[in-house]
Amino acid sequence: MRVADVVQRVAGADRPWRSLDVETALRVAVANAVPLALVVATGETRHAAFAMFAAFTAIYGRAEPYRRRVVTVTAVALLMTAAMAAGTALGLLDAPVWAAAVGLVVVLVAGVCVIGWLQGVPPQPIFPVFAYLTLLQVPLAPHELPRVAAITLGSVAWAWGVSLVGYVVRAVLGARLPGLFAPLGRGAGRTAAVLRDPALWRSAALVVLGALTAGAVGTALRLPHVAWAVVAVVATLPAYGRPPDAWRSVRRLVGTVAGALVAGALLAAEPPVAVVVAVVVVCAAGAEVVMARSYALGLAFVTPVALLAVHLSAPGDPTALAVDRVVETALGAAVSLALLGAARLAAGRRAGAAPA
């Protein structure tokens, strides 16, 4: 294999730039910017993670026509709200590890089913899982519940509206500036039959196994942010209807290292909160522009978002935070590669044992 081929596989640079990605990036920027600005302005900076995760509802439905998109973003809004509520409740109750693991399985299976039915992009339940696990660890007192509930529901509602306001924008400007907007797709028909597809449940079982393995290893090693290892597994194992791709784990690790260096350097400079929020918004939008073309480059944008969100909620040593992100992503990537290797070996044995 040529060096150029290896570089292309690691970068994942096999798709052209698309204006629909730019539209999605603008939606994500607006969906994040307003709630985060309000959270900071009202002195609720430590609850910024609630606003940020809720805003990620706007990522879904990127190329869908609006009649289809309203179903997508409504379903995702409900899924994200439920995952965030579960993580918040279990964290508030100081739930034991086994209860948190059961909650993770429920969120994973629900996410695989909902996103599989929606034919969503991204096809893995990354955001509900990340939200659940992160909020599980956010320190919260009972008297703060009304505030975080208001932040969560308000941010979800805002993201829902931002996702659909393009219908009006296209109606007003589309005829005057026909070259401004890329055409929306149609998408295949949705059917509940996917929930009876054995392949869906095999996908769910694999991701549950991987997530629990990464979580158990991370907990045994006393890693401080086990959620990052679990999310790395969920993001790199094949989603329902997608082929396995071992290079995806490599790309995620490469992008994470780059993003951790950027975020660590930024936090070491001790910027004001307004600058941190601005970087979160820019990086979240930038990830949507580049992710479809280069997964590694997309992770270089996503990683600062994750690290800065943690910093806003619970400031700490930026170097330790960046190192933790890389180490735990490496753990998740290793678990994913091990499971993919085991699955490939098992498939080879079954093929060899099949009658001629």
Short mmCIF file of C-alpha atoms in Angstrom, two decimals:
data_model
loop_
_atom_site.label_atom_id
_atom_site.label_comp_id
_atom_site.label_asym_id
_atom_site.label_seq_id
_atom_site.Cartn_x
_atom_site.Cartn_y
_atom_site.Cartn_z
CA MET A 1 0.00 0.00 0.00
CA ARG A 2 1.36 3.40 -0.94
CA VAL A 3 2.08 6.00 1.74
CA ALA A 4 -0.43 8.33 0.06
CA ASP A 5 -3.14 5.66 0.39
CA VAL A 6 -2.38 5.26 4.09
CA VAL A 7 -2.55 9.03 4.64
CA GLN A 8 -5.88 9.21 2.82
CA ARG A 9 -7.32 6.36 4.88
CA VAL A 10 -6.17 7.93 8.13
CA ALA A 11 -7.55 11.32 7.13
CA GLY A 12 -10.70 9.87 5.62
CA ALA A 13 -10.51 12.49 2.86
CA ASP A 14 -12.69 10.75 0.33
CA ARG A 15 -15.67 13.13 -0.02
CA PRO A 16 -15.97 16.57 -1.62
CA TRP A 17 -16.91 19.69 0.30
CA ARG A 18 -20.68 20.15 0.40
CA SER A 19 -22.74 23.27 1.03
CA LEU A 20 -25.29 21.24 3.03
CA ASP A 21 -22.51 20.67 5.53
CA VAL A 22 -22.12 24.45 5.73
CA GLU A 23 -25.87 24.83 6.34
CA THR A 24 -25.66 22.29 9.15
CA ALA A 25 -22.64 24.08 10.59
CA LEU A 26 -24.57 27.36 10.71
CA ARG A 27 -27.48 25.63 12.45
CA VAL A 28 -25.15 24.08 15.01
CA ALA A 29 -23.40 27.41 15.60
CA VAL A 30 -26.66 29.27 16.23
CA ALA A 31 -28.10 26.40 18.29
CA ASN A 32 -25.02 26.50 20.56
CA ALA A 33 -24.26 30.22 20.63
CA VAL A 34 -27.53 31.57 22.02
CA PRO A 35 -28.03 29.12 24.93
CA LEU A 36 -24.34 29.23 25.89
CA ALA A 37 -24.31 33.02 25.82
CA LEU A 38 -27.41 33.14 28.02
CA VAL A 39 -25.96 30.59 30.44
CA VAL A 40 -22.77 32.63 30.82
CA ALA A 41 -24.62 35.97 31.04
CA THR A 42 -26.88 34.68 33.83
CA GLY A 43 -24.02 33.28 35.89
CA GLU A 44 -24.85 29.63 35.18
CA THR A 45 -21.55 28.80 33.47
CA ARG A 46 -21.07 25.59 35.44
CA HIS A 47 -24.24 24.29 33.79
CA ALA A 48 -23.00 25.00 30.26
CA ALA A 49 -22.81 21.29 29.45
CA PHE A 50 -26.61 21.04 29.68
CA ALA A 51 -27.03 23.77 27.07
CA MET A 52 -24.34 22.33 24.80
CA PHE A 53 -25.66 18.77 24.72
CA ALA A 54 -29.22 19.96 24.13
CA ALA A 55 -28.00 22.11 21.24
CA PHE A 56 -26.59 19.06 19.46
CA THR A 57 -30.16 18.18 18.50
CA ALA A 58 -29.59 20.55 15.56
CA ILE A 59 -26.95 18.25 14.05
CA TYR A 60 -29.55 15.78 12.82
CA GLY A 61 -31.63 15.98 9.66
CA ARG A 62 -28.92 17.81 7.72
CA ALA A 63 -29.99 16.96 4.15
CA GLU A 64 -33.61 16.03 4.78
CA PRO A 65 -36.65 17.83 3.39
CA TYR A 66 -38.50 19.65 6.14
CA ARG A 67 -41.52 17.34 6.38
CA ARG A 68 -39.10 14.51 7.09
CA ARG A 69 -36.75 16.64 9.20
CA VAL A 70 -39.45 17.66 11.67
CA VAL A 71 -39.88 13.97 12.56
CA THR A 72 -36.13 13.52 12.86
CA VAL A 73 -35.42 16.48 15.13
CA THR A 74 -38.51 15.80 17.27
CA ALA A 75 -37.43 12.20 17.85
CA VAL A 76 -33.83 13.24 18.54
CA ALA A 77 -34.99 16.02 20.88
CA LEU A 78 -36.96 13.49 22.91
CA LEU A 79 -34.04 11.04 22.89
CA MET A 80 -31.53 13.68 24.01
CA THR A 81 -33.86 15.00 26.72
CA ALA A 82 -34.45 11.50 28.08
CA ALA A 83 -30.72 10.64 28.05
CA MET A 84 -29.83 13.91 29.78
CA ALA A 85 -32.58 13.44 32.36
CA ALA A 86 -31.42 9.89 33.09
CA GLY A 87 -27.80 10.94 33.55
CA THR A 88 -28.78 13.89 35.73
CA ALA A 89 -31.10 11.80 37.91
CA LEU A 90 -28.63 8.97 38.47
CA GLY A 91 -25.85 11.44 39.19
CA LEU A 92 -28.02 13.30 41.69
CA LEU A 93 -28.85 10.00 43.42
CA ASP A 94 -25.16 9.01 43.45
CA ALA A 95 -26.20 5.77 41.79
CA PRO A 96 -23.90 2.73 42.08
CA VAL A 97 -21.83 1.62 39.10
CA TRP A 98 -24.22 -1.21 38.22
CA ALA A 99 -27.16 1.21 37.99
CA ALA A 100 -25.15 3.57 35.78
CA ALA A 101 -24.25 0.60 33.56
CA VAL A 102 -27.90 -0.42 33.24
CA GLY A 103 -28.77 3.15 32.31
CA LEU A 104 -26.01 3.13 29.69
CA VAL A 105 -27.39 -0.04 28.13
CA VAL A 106 -30.88 1.47 27.96
CA VAL A 107 -29.58 4.68 26.35
CA LEU A 108 -27.48 2.69 23.88
CA VAL A 109 -30.28 0.38 22.79
CA ALA A 110 -32.79 3.23 22.57
CA GLY A 111 -30.29 5.27 20.58
CA VAL A 112 -29.51 2.45 18.14
CA CYS A 113 -33.23 1.82 17.58
CA VAL A 114 -34.28 5.46 17.20
CA ILE A 115 -31.38 6.50 14.99
CA GLY A 116 -31.60 3.27 12.99
CA TRP A 117 -35.28 3.95 12.29
CA LEU A 118 -34.58 7.60 11.46
CA GLN A 119 -31.62 6.64 9.23
CA GLY A 120 -29.88 9.41 11.12
CA VAL A 121 -26.49 11.01 10.54
CA PRO A 122 -24.32 10.40 12.48
CA PRO A 123 -25.62 6.82 12.49
CA GLN A 124 -24.18 5.97 15.91
CA PRO A 125 -25.91 7.12 19.14
CA ILE A 126 -22.86 9.20 20.07
CA PHE A 127 -24.57 12.30 21.44
CA PRO A 128 -27.19 10.72 23.73
CA VAL A 129 -24.51 8.41 25.16
CA PHE A 130 -22.03 11.26 25.64
CA ALA A 131 -24.69 13.43 27.27
CA TYR A 132 -25.83 10.65 29.60
CA LEU A 133 -22.33 9.75 30.77
CA THR A 134 -21.13 13.33 31.16
CA LEU A 135 -24.13 14.55 33.15
CA LEU A 136 -23.88 11.44 35.30
CA GLN A 137 -20.64 12.94 36.65
CA VAL A 138 -21.63 16.62 36.90
CA PRO A 139 -21.97 17.61 40.58
CA LEU A 140 -25.49 18.84 41.19
CA ALA A 141 -27.56 19.76 44.24
CA PRO A 142 -31.34 19.13 44.38
CA HIS A 143 -32.13 22.86 44.49
CA GLU A 144 -30.38 23.28 41.12
CA LEU A 145 -32.75 20.92 39.30
CA PRO A 146 -35.26 23.59 38.22
CA ARG A 147 -32.46 25.65 36.67
CA VAL A 148 -30.85 22.78 34.76
CA ALA A 149 -34.30 21.59 33.64
CA ALA A 150 -35.03 25.07 32.27
CA ILE A 151 -31.63 25.21 30.54
CA THR A 152 -32.09 21.75 29.03
CA LEU A 153 -35.67 22.17 27.82
CA GLY A 154 -35.07 25.71 26.59
CA SER A 155 -31.94 24.69 24.69
CA VAL A 156 -33.63 21.66 23.14
CA ALA A 157 -36.59 23.78 22.04
CA TRP A 158 -34.23 26.39 20.58
CA ALA A 159 -32.25 23.74 18.67
CA TRP A 160 -35.52 22.25 17.37
CA GLY A 161 -36.62 25.64 16.07
CA VAL A 162 -33.22 26.42 14.54
CA SER A 163 -33.30 23.07 12.72
CA LEU A 164 -36.59 23.94 11.04
CA VAL A 165 -36.36 27.70 10.46
CA GLY A 166 -34.54 26.99 7.21
CA TYR A 167 -37.92 26.19 5.67
CA VAL A 168 -38.86 29.87 5.96
CA VAL A 169 -35.40 31.05 4.89
CA ARG A 170 -35.47 28.87 1.77
CA ALA A 171 -39.02 29.99 0.95
CA VAL A 172 -38.06 33.68 1.19
CA LEU A 173 -34.61 33.62 -0.41
CA GLY A 174 -34.69 30.49 -2.56
CA ALA A 175 -36.41 32.12 -5.55
CA ARG A 176 -34.29 35.28 -5.38
CA LEU A 177 -30.96 33.50 -4.85
CA PRO A 178 -31.40 30.02 -6.33
CA GLY A 179 -27.68 29.27 -6.20
CA LEU A 180 -27.44 29.95 -2.47
CA PHE A 181 -28.90 26.66 -1.28
CA ALA A 182 -27.96 23.10 -2.15
CA PRO A 183 -30.91 20.84 -2.99
CA LEU A 184 -32.22 18.72 -0.14
CA GLY A 185 -32.31 14.95 -0.42
CA ARG A 186 -35.39 12.76 -0.31
CA GLY A 187 -34.21 9.81 1.78
CA ALA A 188 -35.49 6.26 1.79
CA GLY A 189 -38.85 5.51 3.34
CA ARG A 190 -38.90 4.84 7.07
CA THR A 191 -40.46 1.70 8.42
CA ALA A 192 -40.74 0.09 11.83
CA ALA A 193 -39.62 -3.14 10.16
CA VAL A 194 -36.01 -2.13 10.89
CA LEU A 195 -36.76 -2.80 14.56
CA ARG A 196 -37.33 -6.46 13.64
CA ASP A 197 -34.13 -6.71 11.63
CA PRO A 198 -31.65 -9.08 13.33
CA ALA A 199 -28.81 -6.93 11.97
CA LEU A 200 -30.05 -4.00 14.08
CA TRP A 201 -29.96 -6.07 17.23
CA ARG A 202 -26.55 -7.51 16.37
CA SER A 203 -25.31 -3.94 16.00
CA ALA A 204 -26.87 -2.99 19.34
CA ALA A 205 -25.35 -6.04 21.05
CA LEU A 206 -21.89 -5.28 19.68
CA VAL A 207 -21.94 -1.65 20.77
CA VAL A 208 -23.29 -2.58 24.22
CA LEU A 209 -20.51 -5.14 24.62
CA GLY A 210 -17.89 -2.63 23.53
CA ALA A 211 -19.24 0.18 25.71
CA LEU A 212 -19.45 -1.99 28.83
CA THR A 213 -15.96 -3.38 28.21
CA ALA A 214 -14.44 0.08 27.82
CA GLY A 215 -16.35 1.32 30.85
CA ALA A 216 -15.26 -1.63 32.99
CA VAL A 217 -11.60 -1.32 32.00
CA GLY A 218 -11.62 2.44 32.49
CA THR A 219 -13.26 2.09 35.90
CA ALA A 220 -10.80 -0.64 36.95
CA LEU A 221 -7.91 1.62 35.93
CA ARG A 222 -9.51 4.53 37.84
CA LEU A 223 -9.50 6.74 34.77
CA PRO A 224 -11.14 10.10 35.52
CA HIS A 225 -13.26 10.44 32.36
CA VAL A 226 -14.45 6.95 31.46
CA ALA A 227 -17.15 8.50 29.28
CA TRP A 228 -14.55 9.38 26.65
CA ALA A 229 -13.45 5.75 26.32
CA VAL A 230 -17.06 4.60 25.99
CA VAL A 231 -17.89 7.27 23.41
CA ALA A 232 -14.81 6.30 21.39
CA VAL A 233 -16.11 2.74 21.18
CA VAL A 234 -19.64 3.82 20.25
CA ALA A 235 -18.28 6.13 17.55
CA THR A 236 -15.96 3.61 15.92
CA LEU A 237 -17.88 0.34 15.95
CA PRO A 238 -19.98 -0.13 12.79
CA ALA A 239 -23.45 1.40 13.00
CA TYR A 240 -26.53 -0.42 11.76
CA GLY A 241 -26.32 -0.85 8.00
CA ARG A 242 -22.70 0.30 7.82
CA PRO A 243 -19.63 -1.86 7.08
CA PRO A 244 -16.87 -2.23 9.68
CA ASP A 245 -13.96 0.19 9.31
CA ALA A 246 -10.90 -0.41 11.48
CA TRP A 247 -9.30 2.78 10.15
CA ARG A 248 -12.03 4.80 11.88
CA SER A 249 -10.44 4.08 15.27
CA VAL A 250 -7.06 5.25 13.97
CA ARG A 251 -8.59 8.43 12.55
CA ARG A 252 -10.36 9.15 15.82
CA LEU A 253 -7.15 8.82 17.80
CA VAL A 254 -5.16 10.99 15.36
CA GLY A 255 -7.82 13.71 15.39
CA THR A 256 -8.14 13.53 19.17
CA VAL A 257 -4.40 14.05 19.67
CA ALA A 258 -4.48 17.12 17.41
CA GLY A 259 -7.57 18.55 19.09
CA ALA A 260 -6.23 17.89 22.59
CA LEU A 261 -3.04 19.81 21.77
CA VAL A 262 -5.09 22.79 20.57
CA ALA A 263 -7.47 22.75 23.54
CA GLY A 264 -4.67 22.24 26.05
CA ALA A 265 -2.72 25.19 24.66
CA LEU A 266 -5.83 27.38 24.69
CA LEU A 267 -6.77 26.55 28.27
CA ALA A 268 -3.18 26.99 29.45
CA ALA A 269 -3.49 30.63 28.35
CA GLU A 270 -6.43 31.03 30.78
CA PRO A 271 -8.76 32.84 28.36
CA PRO A 272 -11.92 34.56 29.61
CA VAL A 273 -15.15 32.57 29.58
CA ALA A 274 -16.47 34.50 26.57
CA VAL A 275 -13.50 33.36 24.50
CA VAL A 276 -13.99 29.75 25.58
CA VAL A 277 -17.65 29.88 24.55
CA ALA A 278 -16.73 31.44 21.20
CA VAL A 279 -14.21 28.68 20.52
CA VAL A 280 -16.80 26.02 21.41
CA VAL A 281 -19.25 27.51 18.92
CA VAL A 282 -16.65 27.86 16.15
CA CYS A 283 -15.27 24.35 16.66
CA ALA A 284 -18.73 22.76 16.81
CA ALA A 285 -19.60 24.44 13.52
CA GLY A 286 -16.24 23.63 11.96
CA ALA A 287 -16.66 19.97 12.79
CA GLU A 288 -19.86 19.84 10.75
CA VAL A 289 -18.13 21.37 7.73
CA VAL A 290 -15.23 18.92 7.66
CA MET A 291 -16.51 15.76 9.36
CA ALA A 292 -18.10 14.16 6.30
CA ARG A 293 -14.91 14.67 4.31
CA SER A 294 -12.28 13.91 6.94
CA TYR A 295 -13.12 12.10 10.17
CA ALA A 296 -9.67 12.80 11.63
CA LEU A 297 -9.94 16.52 10.90
CA GLY A 298 -13.48 16.53 12.26
CA LEU A 299 -12.22 15.08 15.54
CA ALA A 300 -9.59 17.81 15.70
CA PHE A 301 -12.56 20.21 15.94
CA VAL A 302 -14.77 18.03 18.15
CA THR A 303 -12.11 17.38 20.79
CA PRO A 304 -11.78 21.04 21.87
CA VAL A 305 -15.58 21.19 22.18
CA ALA A 306 -15.55 18.24 24.59
CA LEU A 307 -12.60 19.52 26.61
CA LEU A 308 -13.84 23.10 26.82
CA ALA A 309 -17.30 21.92 27.88
CA VAL A 310 -15.72 20.01 30.78
CA HIS A 311 -13.62 23.06 31.63
CA LEU A 312 -16.70 25.31 31.73
CA SER A 313 -18.52 22.94 34.09
CA ALA A 314 -15.55 21.98 36.28
CA PRO A 315 -12.30 23.89 35.64
CA GLY A 316 -9.13 21.86 36.20
CA ASP A 317 -5.56 21.32 35.04
CA PRO A 318 -5.67 21.73 31.22
CA THR A 319 -2.67 19.48 30.62
CA ALA A 320 -4.15 16.65 32.66
CA LEU A 321 -7.48 17.11 30.90
CA ALA A 322 -5.88 16.87 27.45
CA VAL A 323 -3.82 13.82 28.41
CA ASP A 324 -6.89 12.11 29.87
CA ARG A 325 -8.78 12.67 26.62
CA VAL A 326 -6.03 11.05 24.55
CA VAL A 327 -5.49 8.12 26.93
CA GLU A 328 -9.18 7.29 27.21
CA THR A 329 -9.77 7.67 23.49
CA ALA A 330 -6.87 5.27 22.93
CA LEU A 331 -8.53 2.81 25.29
CA GLY A 332 -11.82 3.05 23.43
CA ALA A 333 -10.08 2.67 20.07
CA ALA A 334 -8.23 -0.41 21.33
CA VAL A 335 -11.46 -2.02 22.54
CA SER A 336 -13.14 -1.26 19.21
CA LEU A 337 -10.25 -2.74 17.21
CA ALA A 338 -10.18 -5.83 19.42
CA LEU A 339 -13.91 -6.45 18.91
CA LEU A 340 -13.67 -5.89 15.16
CA GLY A 341 -10.74 -8.31 15.00
CA ALA A 342 -12.62 -10.92 17.02
CA ALA A 343 -15.71 -10.53 14.83
CA ARG A 344 -13.64 -10.91 11.67
CA LEU A 345 -11.90 -14.01 13.05
CA ALA A 346 -15.24 -15.56 14.02
CA ALA A 347 -16.68 -14.82 10.58
CA GLY A 348 -13.65 -16.47 8.96
CA ARG A 349 -14.07 -19.58 11.08
CA ARG A 350 -17.76 -19.82 10.21
CA ALA A 351 -16.94 -19.46 6.53
CA GLY A 352 -14.29 -22.17 6.80
CA ALA A 353 -16.68 -24.51 8.59
CA ALA A 354 -19.47 -24.02 6.03
CA PRO A 355 -20.11 -27.06 3.77
CA ALA A 356 -18.76 -26.76 0.24
#
